[in-house]
Coordinates of C-alpha atoms in Angstrom, one line a residue:
M1 CA -6.0 9.3 27.2
K2 CA -5.8 11.3 23.5
K3 CA -9.0 9.1 22.3
T4 CA -10.2 9.7 26.3
L5 CA -10.5 12.7 25.6
F6 CA -12.5 13.1 22.0
A7 CA -14.5 10.9 23.8
I8 CA -15.2 13.4 26.5
F9 CA -15.1 15.8 23.8
S10 CA -17.9 14.1 21.5
L11 CA -20.9 14.0 24.9
F12 CA -19.7 17.9 25.1
L13 CA -21.0 18.6 21.4
T14 CA -23.9 16.4 21.9
A15 CA -25.0 18.8 25.0
C16 CA -24.3 21.8 23.2
N17 CA -25.0 21.5 19.1
D18 CA -27.9 21.4 17.5
N19 CA -26.0 18.9 15.3
V20 CA -26.1 15.9 17.5
V21 CA -24.8 12.7 16.5
K22 CA -27.1 9.8 17.1
T23 CA -26.4 6.3 16.8
I24 CA -28.3 4.5 13.8
D25 CA -29.7 0.7 14.7
T26 CA -29.0 -2.6 12.3
A27 CA -31.9 -2.6 10.4
E28 CA -32.0 1.7 9.8
L29 CA -28.6 0.4 8.2
L30 CA -29.4 -1.8 5.8
A31 CA -32.2 0.4 3.8
N32 CA -30.0 3.0 3.7
L33 CA -27.1 1.3 2.1
D34 CA -27.9 1.9 -0.9
N35 CA -29.0 5.3 -0.6
P36 CA -26.5 8.1 -2.5
D37 CA -28.0 10.4 0.8
Y38 CA -25.5 8.4 3.4
I39 CA -21.8 7.8 3.2
I40 CA -21.0 4.6 5.3
I41 CA -18.0 5.2 7.0
D42 CA -15.1 2.7 8.4
S43 CA -12.7 4.4 11.1
R44 CA -10.7 1.0 11.7
N45 CA -7.1 -0.1 9.9
D46 CA -6.6 -0.8 7.1
S47 CA -6.1 -4.7 8.0
L48 CA -9.8 -5.1 9.3
Y49 CA -11.5 -2.8 6.1
N50 CA -9.5 -5.4 3.9
G51 CA -10.8 -8.9 4.9
F52 CA -9.3 -9.8 8.8
K53 CA -11.6 -10.4 10.9
E54 CA -12.3 -8.6 14.2
K55 CA -12.2 -10.7 17.5
H56 CA -15.3 -12.5 17.5
A57 CA -16.5 -11.8 14.1
S58 CA -17.1 -15.0 12.0
R59 CA -16.0 -12.9 9.0
G60 CA -14.1 -10.3 8.2
G61 CA -13.9 -7.0 5.5
H62 CA -16.2 -4.1 5.6
I63 CA -20.0 -3.6 4.9
K64 CA -20.7 -2.7 1.5
G65 CA -19.8 0.5 0.2
A66 CA -17.9 1.6 3.0
I67 CA -15.1 4.0 2.8
Q68 CA -12.4 4.6 4.6
F69 CA -11.2 7.4 7.1
R70 CA -9.0 7.4 10.2
C71 CA -9.1 9.4 13.0
N72 CA -5.5 10.1 12.9
W73 CA -6.2 11.6 10.2
F74 CA -7.5 14.8 11.4
E75 CA -4.1 16.0 12.4
R76 CA -1.9 15.2 9.2
I77 CA -4.2 17.0 7.1
E78 CA -4.0 20.3 6.5
A79 CA -6.8 23.1 7.8
D80 CA -7.5 24.3 4.3
K81 CA -7.6 21.5 2.5
F82 CA -10.1 19.4 4.6
D83 CA -12.8 19.7 3.1
S84 CA -11.7 19.8 -0.1
F85 CA -9.9 16.1 0.6
A86 CA -13.2 14.3 2.4
E87 CA -15.2 16.1 -0.5
A88 CA -12.8 13.6 -2.9
K89 CA -13.8 11.2 -0.9
G90 CA -17.8 11.1 -1.0
I91 CA -17.9 13.4 2.2
S92 CA -20.5 16.2 1.6
K93 CA -22.4 18.1 4.4
Q94 CA -25.0 17.7 2.9
K95 CA -25.3 13.8 3.2
T96 CA -25.7 12.0 6.4
L97 CA -21.6 9.9 7.8
V98 CA -22.6 7.0 9.5
I99 CA -19.6 6.1 11.3
Y100 CA -18.3 2.6 12.2
D101 CA -15.5 1.3 14.4
S102 CA -15.6 -2.3 16.7
N103 CA -13.6 0.4 19.1
S104 CA -15.6 2.9 20.7
D105 CA -12.4 5.3 21.7
E106 CA -11.7 5.9 17.9
S107 CA -16.1 5.9 16.8
A108 CA -15.9 8.6 19.3
C109 CA -13.2 10.7 18.2
I110 CA -14.2 10.8 14.1
S111 CA -17.1 11.1 15.2
A112 CA -16.3 14.6 17.3
E113 CA -14.1 15.5 14.6
F114 CA -16.2 15.4 11.6
N115 CA -18.9 17.2 14.0
A116 CA -17.6 20.0 15.0
K117 CA -16.4 21.1 11.5
G118 CA -20.4 20.9 10.4
Y119 CA -21.0 17.7 8.9
K120 CA -24.0 15.5 10.0
V121 CA -23.5 12.3 11.6
R122 CA -24.6 9.8 13.2
T123 CA -22.8 6.3 14.6
F124 CA -23.7 2.3 13.9
S125 CA -21.6 0.3 17.2
D126 CA -22.7 -3.5 16.2
F127 CA -20.6 -4.7 13.6
I128 CA -19.9 -7.7 15.2
S129 CA -23.4 -8.1 15.3
Y130 CA -23.5 -7.4 11.5
A131 CA -20.7 -9.3 10.4
N132 CA -21.8 -12.3 12.1
A133 CA -25.1 -12.0 11.0
G134 CA -24.5 -12.8 7.5
Y135 CA -25.2 -9.0 6.1
P136 CA -23.3 -7.6 3.2
L137 CA -19.7 -7.2 3.2
D138 CA -16.8 -6.7 1.0
S139 CA -13.3 -7.5 1.4
F140 CA -9.8 -8.2 -0.7
P141 CA -9.6 -11.5 -2.6
H142 CA -5.4 -11.6 -0.9
F143 CA -5.8 -9.1 1.7
Q144 CA -3.4 -11.0 3.8
Y145 CA -0.6 -9.8 2.1
S146 CA -0.7 -6.9 3.4
V147 CA -1.0 -7.0 7.7
S148 CA -1.1 -4.6 10.5
P149 CA 1.1 -3.9 13.5
E150 CA -0.9 -5.6 15.9
W151 CA -1.0 -9.2 13.3
L152 CA 3.3 -8.7 13.3
Y153 CA 3.7 -8.5 17.2
A154 CA 0.9 -11.5 17.4
L155 CA 3.6 -14.0 15.1
M156 CA 6.5 -12.7 16.9
Q157 CA 4.8 -14.0 20.4
G158 CA 4.5 -17.0 18.9
E159 CA 0.6 -16.8 18.5
Q160 CA -0.8 -18.3 15.1
P161 CA -3.1 -15.0 14.2
E162 CA -5.2 -15.2 11.1
T163 CA -4.2 -16.5 7.4
Y164 CA -0.3 -17.4 9.0
H165 CA -0.4 -21.3 9.1
N166 CA 3.4 -22.0 9.2
D167 CA 5.7 -22.7 11.9
Q168 CA 9.0 -20.4 10.4
F169 CA 8.7 -16.9 9.4
M170 CA 11.5 -14.4 9.2
L171 CA 11.1 -10.2 9.8
F172 CA 13.3 -8.0 7.6
E173 CA 14.0 -4.7 7.8
V174 CA 14.6 -3.4 3.9
S175 CA 17.1 -0.8 2.5
W176 CA 19.8 -0.2 0.6
G177 CA 23.2 -0.8 1.2
T178 CA 25.1 -3.7 3.7
L179 CA 24.5 -3.2 7.8
E180 CA 27.0 -0.3 7.6
K181 CA 25.1 1.3 5.4
A182 CA 21.9 0.8 6.4
K183 CA 20.5 3.8 8.1
A184 CA 16.9 2.7 9.0
Y185 CA 18.4 -0.3 10.3
T186 CA 20.2 1.7 13.3
Q187 CA 16.6 1.4 15.0
H188 CA 14.3 -1.6 13.8
I189 CA 12.0 -4.0 15.0
V190 CA 12.6 -6.2 18.0
G191 CA 13.9 -9.4 15.7
A192 CA 14.0 -7.8 12.6
Y193 CA 17.0 -8.4 10.4
H194 CA 18.3 -6.3 7.3
F195 CA 18.1 -6.9 4.0
D196 CA 20.1 -5.3 1.4
T197 CA 17.9 -4.5 -1.8
D198 CA 21.5 -5.4 -3.9
W199 CA 20.5 -8.7 -3.2
V200 CA 18.2 -9.1 -5.5
E201 CA 19.1 -6.8 -7.8
G202 CA 21.9 -6.2 -10.7
E203 CA 24.7 -3.9 -11.0
A204 CA 23.9 0.1 -12.9
P205 CA 23.1 1.2 -14.5
V206 CA 19.4 -0.2 -15.5
Y207 CA 19.4 -1.8 -11.4
N208 CA 16.8 -4.9 -12.7
L209 CA 16.8 -8.0 -11.2
A210 CA 19.8 -9.9 -10.9
N211 CA 20.4 -13.2 -12.6
P212 CA 18.4 -16.4 -10.3
Q213 CA 21.7 -17.8 -9.8
Q214 CA 23.1 -15.1 -7.6
I215 CA 20.0 -13.9 -6.3
E216 CA 19.8 -17.6 -5.1
Q217 CA 23.2 -17.8 -3.5
N218 CA 21.9 -14.3 -1.6
L219 CA 18.4 -15.5 -0.4
L220 CA 19.9 -19.2 0.7
Q221 CA 22.7 -17.2 2.7
H222 CA 20.3 -15.3 4.7
G223 CA 17.8 -18.0 5.7
I224 CA 15.2 -17.4 3.1
T225 CA 13.5 -20.0 0.8
K226 CA 10.3 -20.4 -0.3
D227 CA 8.2 -22.5 2.1
K228 CA 9.1 -19.8 5.2
T229 CA 6.9 -16.7 5.3
I230 CA 9.0 -13.6 5.4
V231 CA 7.4 -10.0 6.8
L232 CA 9.4 -7.1 5.3
Y233 CA 8.9 -3.4 6.2
S234 CA 10.7 -0.1 5.3
D235 CA 11.3 3.0 6.1
N236 CA 10.3 4.2 2.7
P237 CA 7.5 1.6 1.7
L238 CA 8.7 1.2 -1.7
A239 CA 11.8 -0.6 -0.6
A240 CA 9.4 -3.5 1.1
Y241 CA 7.4 -3.5 -2.3
R242 CA 10.1 -3.7 -4.4
V243 CA 11.5 -7.2 -2.7
F244 CA 8.1 -8.2 -2.5
W245 CA 7.8 -8.7 -5.9
A246 CA 11.3 -10.0 -6.3
L247 CA 10.7 -12.6 -3.9
K248 CA 7.0 -13.6 -5.5
W249 CA 9.1 -13.4 -8.4
A250 CA 11.9 -16.0 -7.2
G251 CA 8.8 -18.6 -5.4
V252 CA 8.8 -17.3 -2.2
E253 CA 5.1 -18.7 -1.4
D254 CA 4.0 -16.4 1.4
V255 CA 5.2 -13.2 1.4
R256 CA 3.6 -10.1 3.6
V257 CA 4.5 -6.4 3.9
L258 CA 2.9 -4.1 7.3
N259 CA 1.2 -1.6 5.7
G260 CA 3.4 1.3 6.9
N261 CA 6.9 1.5 8.2
L262 CA 8.7 1.6 11.3
A263 CA 6.8 4.7 13.0
T264 CA 3.5 3.5 12.1
W265 CA 4.9 0.2 14.7
M266 CA 6.4 2.5 17.3
D267 CA 2.4 4.3 17.2
A268 CA 1.0 1.2 18.0
G269 CA 3.2 0.8 21.4
F270 CA 5.8 -2.2 20.0
P271 CA 9.0 -2.4 20.6
T272 CA 11.8 -1.5 18.9
E273 CA 16.1 -2.4 19.3
T274 CA 19.2 -1.1 17.5
K275 CA 21.6 -4.6 18.5
V276 CA 22.2 -6.4 14.7
N277 CA 20.7 -9.7 14.1
L278 CA 22.3 -12.3 11.9
P279 CA 19.8 -15.1 10.1
L280 CA 21.3 -18.4 10.0
P281 CA 21.7 -20.0 6.0
E282 CA 20.5 -22.4 4.1
T283 CA 21.3 -24.6 1.3
E284 CA 18.2 -25.6 0.0
F285 CA 15.8 -22.6 -1.3
G286 CA 13.0 -25.3 -2.4
T287 CA 12.2 -24.2 -6.4
T288 CA 13.8 -23.3 -9.1
I289 CA 14.1 -19.5 -9.3
P290 CA 12.3 -17.7 -11.1
A291 CA 9.0 -19.9 -9.9
N292 CA 7.0 -17.3 -11.4
P293 CA 8.6 -16.0 -14.5
Q294 CA 5.6 -14.0 -15.9
I295 CA 4.9 -11.3 -13.3
N296 CA 8.7 -9.4 -14.6
I297 CA 9.1 -8.0 -17.9
S298 CA 12.9 -7.5 -18.0
Q299 CA 13.8 -5.9 -21.4
P300 CA 12.5 -3.3 -23.4
E301 CA 11.9 -4.8 -26.6
Q302 CA 10.0 -7.8 -24.5
A303 CA 8.0 -5.2 -23.4
Y304 CA 7.7 -3.3 -26.8
A305 CA 6.5 -6.2 -28.5
R306 CA 4.2 -7.5 -25.4
Q307 CA 2.6 -3.9 -26.2
Q308 CA 2.2 -4.3 -29.8
R309 CA -0.5 -7.4 -29.0
G310 CA -2.4 -5.7 -26.6
L311 CA -0.2 -4.9 -23.0
K312 CA -0.5 -1.5 -21.6
L313 CA 1.7 0.0 -20.5
V314 CA 1.2 2.2 -16.9
S315 CA 3.7 4.7 -16.0
T316 CA 4.0 5.5 -12.6
R317 CA 6.3 8.3 -12.6
A318 CA 5.9 11.7 -11.6
W319 CA 3.2 13.6 -13.6
E320 CA 6.5 15.7 -14.6
E321 CA 8.4 13.0 -15.8
F322 CA 5.6 11.2 -17.5
I323 CA 5.5 14.6 -19.5
G324 CA 8.7 14.8 -20.6
E325 CA 9.6 17.7 -18.1
V326 CA 12.6 16.5 -16.5
S327 CA 14.2 13.0 -16.4
G328 CA 13.6 12.1 -12.7
D329 CA 17.1 10.9 -11.6
E330 CA 19.9 12.3 -11.9
H331 CA 21.5 9.0 -13.3
I332 CA 18.9 9.0 -16.5
Q333 CA 19.9 11.4 -19.0
A334 CA 16.6 11.1 -21.7
T335 CA 12.9 12.7 -20.8
G336 CA 9.7 11.1 -22.3
E337 CA 7.8 7.9 -22.2
P338 CA 7.6 4.8 -23.8
Q339 CA 5.2 5.8 -27.1
G340 CA 1.8 4.2 -25.7
A341 CA 2.2 4.7 -22.2
I342 CA -0.5 5.4 -19.9
W343 CA -0.2 7.6 -16.2
G344 CA -1.2 5.5 -13.7
F345 CA -0.7 8.1 -11.2
S346 CA 2.3 8.3 -9.1
G347 CA 3.7 11.2 -6.8
T348 CA 5.3 14.0 -5.7
A349 CA 8.8 13.2 -6.8
P350 CA 11.3 10.3 -7.8
S351 CA 11.4 9.4 -4.4
N352 CA 7.1 8.5 -3.6
V353 CA 4.5 7.8 -5.0
A354 CA 2.1 9.3 -2.6
D355 CA -0.9 8.8 -5.0
F356 CA -0.9 5.5 -3.6
Y357 CA -1.2 6.7 0.7
D358 CA -3.3 7.8 3.3
P359 CA -2.2 10.9 5.1
D360 CA -1.3 8.6 7.4
D361 CA 1.9 6.5 5.3
T362 CA -0.7 3.0 5.6
L363 CA -1.5 2.2 1.7
R364 CA -4.7 3.8 0.5
N365 CA -7.7 2.5 0.2
P366 CA -7.8 0.4 -3.6
K367 CA -11.0 0.8 -4.4
E368 CA -10.0 4.3 -4.5
I369 CA -7.0 3.2 -6.9
V370 CA -9.3 1.3 -8.9
A371 CA -11.7 4.4 -9.7
L372 CA -8.5 6.7 -10.5
W373 CA -7.3 3.6 -13.4
Q374 CA -11.0 3.8 -14.6
S375 CA -10.3 7.2 -15.2
Q376 CA -7.3 6.3 -17.3
H377 CA -9.2 3.1 -18.9
I378 CA -6.8 1.1 -17.1
Q379 CA -9.5 -2.2 -15.8
Q380 CA -9.3 -5.3 -14.7
G381 CA -9.0 -7.9 -17.3
D382 CA -6.5 -5.8 -19.2
Q383 CA -2.9 -6.9 -19.5
L384 CA -0.9 -4.7 -17.6
A385 CA 2.6 -3.7 -16.7
F386 CA 3.6 -1.3 -14.3
Y387 CA 6.7 0.6 -14.7
C388 CA 8.8 3.4 -13.5
G389 CA 12.5 5.0 -13.4
T390 CA 13.7 2.2 -12.3
G391 CA 11.8 -0.5 -10.8
W392 CA 10.9 0.7 -7.0
R393 CA 7.7 3.1 -7.3
A394 CA 5.9 0.2 -9.9
S395 CA 6.0 -2.6 -7.4
V396 CA 3.9 -0.5 -5.1
P397 CA 0.3 -0.6 -7.6
W398 CA 1.8 -3.9 -8.7
F399 CA 0.7 -4.5 -4.8
M400 CA -2.4 -3.4 -5.0
T401 CA -3.4 -5.7 -8.1
Q402 CA -2.4 -8.7 -6.1
L403 CA -4.3 -7.5 -3.4
L404 CA -7.2 -7.3 -5.9
G405 CA -6.9 -10.4 -7.0
W406 CA -6.6 -9.1 -10.5
Q407 CA -4.8 -11.6 -13.6
N408 CA -2.2 -11.0 -15.9
T409 CA -0.4 -7.8 -13.8
A410 CA 3.2 -7.3 -14.0
V411 CA 5.8 -5.2 -13.1
Y412 CA 8.2 -3.9 -16.8
D413 CA 11.5 -3.6 -14.5
G414 CA 13.7 -2.1 -17.0
G415 CA 11.1 0.7 -16.7
W416 CA 12.2 4.3 -18.5
N417 CA 16.1 3.9 -17.8
A418 CA 15.9 1.2 -20.2
W419 CA 14.2 2.6 -22.4
Q420 CA 15.7 5.6 -23.2
M421 CA 18.6 3.8 -23.8
T422 CA 17.2 2.0 -26.7
K423 CA 16.0 3.1 -30.6
L424 CA 12.3 2.0 -29.5
P425 CA 9.3 5.1 -29.8
V426 CA 9.4 7.8 -27.3
Q427 CA 6.5 9.7 -26.4
K428 CA 7.0 13.5 -25.0
G429 CA 4.3 16.2 -24.4
V430 CA 1.2 15.6 -22.5
P431 CA -0.3 13.1 -24.5
N432 CA -4.0 14.2 -26.9
D433 CA -3.6 17.5 -24.7
V434 CA -4.9 16.0 -21.9
V435 CA -5.0 18.1 -18.0
K436 CA -3.1 16.1 -15.3
P437 CA -5.7 14.0 -13.4
D438 CA -6.6 14.6 -10.3
A439 CA -5.3 11.8 -7.8
K440 CA -8.2 13.1 -5.2
N441 CA -5.6 12.8 -2.6
D442 CA -4.3 15.8 -1.5
A443 CA -3.7 16.3 1.9
G444 CA -1.7 19.1 1.6
R445 CA 1.7 17.3 2.6
M446 CA 4.5 15.2 0.8
L447 CA 5.9 11.7 2.0
K448 CA 9.4 12.1 3.2
K449 CA 12.1 10.2 1.3
G450 CA 13.5 7.8 4.0
N451 CA 16.4 5.9 4.5
S452 CA 15.9 2.6 2.7
C453 CA 16.4 4.1 -0.9
R454 CA 19.9 3.8 -3.0
S455 CA 21.4 7.1 -2.5

């Protein structure tokens, strides 16, 4: 109903506003793909932008050079932040915005909103034909790791959604604690099991990955093998990305993460339940754990030795943690960072990485993150190890490198927590007196902590 009203509103604007929303055809679009005065905006969901195919399209991905902006962001961006938020993405009132979406209601919604704010708007309505004609599209090499509610629902209905080539899958809500303590599992996606992060994490005070034998026992007890497709989601997405990394380290070959959280699923109109689902155990995992040890640097001494050989340690702690003003966690005594660490952006507190999320709590466009990293001299091809306090936040940027197909990236699992327990060199303060880099993502709001974290 809301989107229909937006469509009507857009017609009203066309009738009474001199800044009329006009259409653009394929020839004109192609002629302006590289025109800096044209900003092409993809308003579809992340999965389609990343690389999944539209129905009736022979190829997936987005029009070359297109940025992302979704209609549901408007209500999540504070009014006094909107113009600066848009400008950070290259959107200005001096440029022509070309908006495309295969859903006419979505296209009408976002076009009407931008038009009402005084932007010059054009719409392109023939994306399917564009994709089928072989015109320039971009996509991410491993787009399949991040899935939409629609993809997951199709899987649950017994269909074979794109990139799923299996006959066994399991869906897990991920959070800390046993079933009795798992607040986020009280209401969950229909058919989901609970995944306790303690199944893969060791004891205090470091909380690194547990020993391989213990992890194998826990995974088998809950039905997980290397050959099953495992789909994860969590109220606070940090938990799901942490477990994605742990399962890939262990050797599970096909792991997916629902982009967003339970609210994303419910907003899409899909069902939930409150009953407890218990998985059947398995007896053979199918490979020796860890099958991919290269994606984990466990100990600070290992990280330091690798750093001396060219590894870049990338901090995903909040800026105040990075410069040594706060430790970031009541269980971490010292402040500071490993000597030579680079700030790789983060969030507003130890419980979030808001710089990596869009206003609707889905993952931010990886292209925007790459641009931020380049400003910090973090490049594709570098040897990179992401870290935070105890490993959860670092899993999000590492996941993005996997979407992008980057090689030689890992998580330094021990993080600052383990480093500060050693005598390895430490830095405090602002390196070279630089100003805090702008994440170009200020919508005037802060992500909630959620019910997935250890507490």
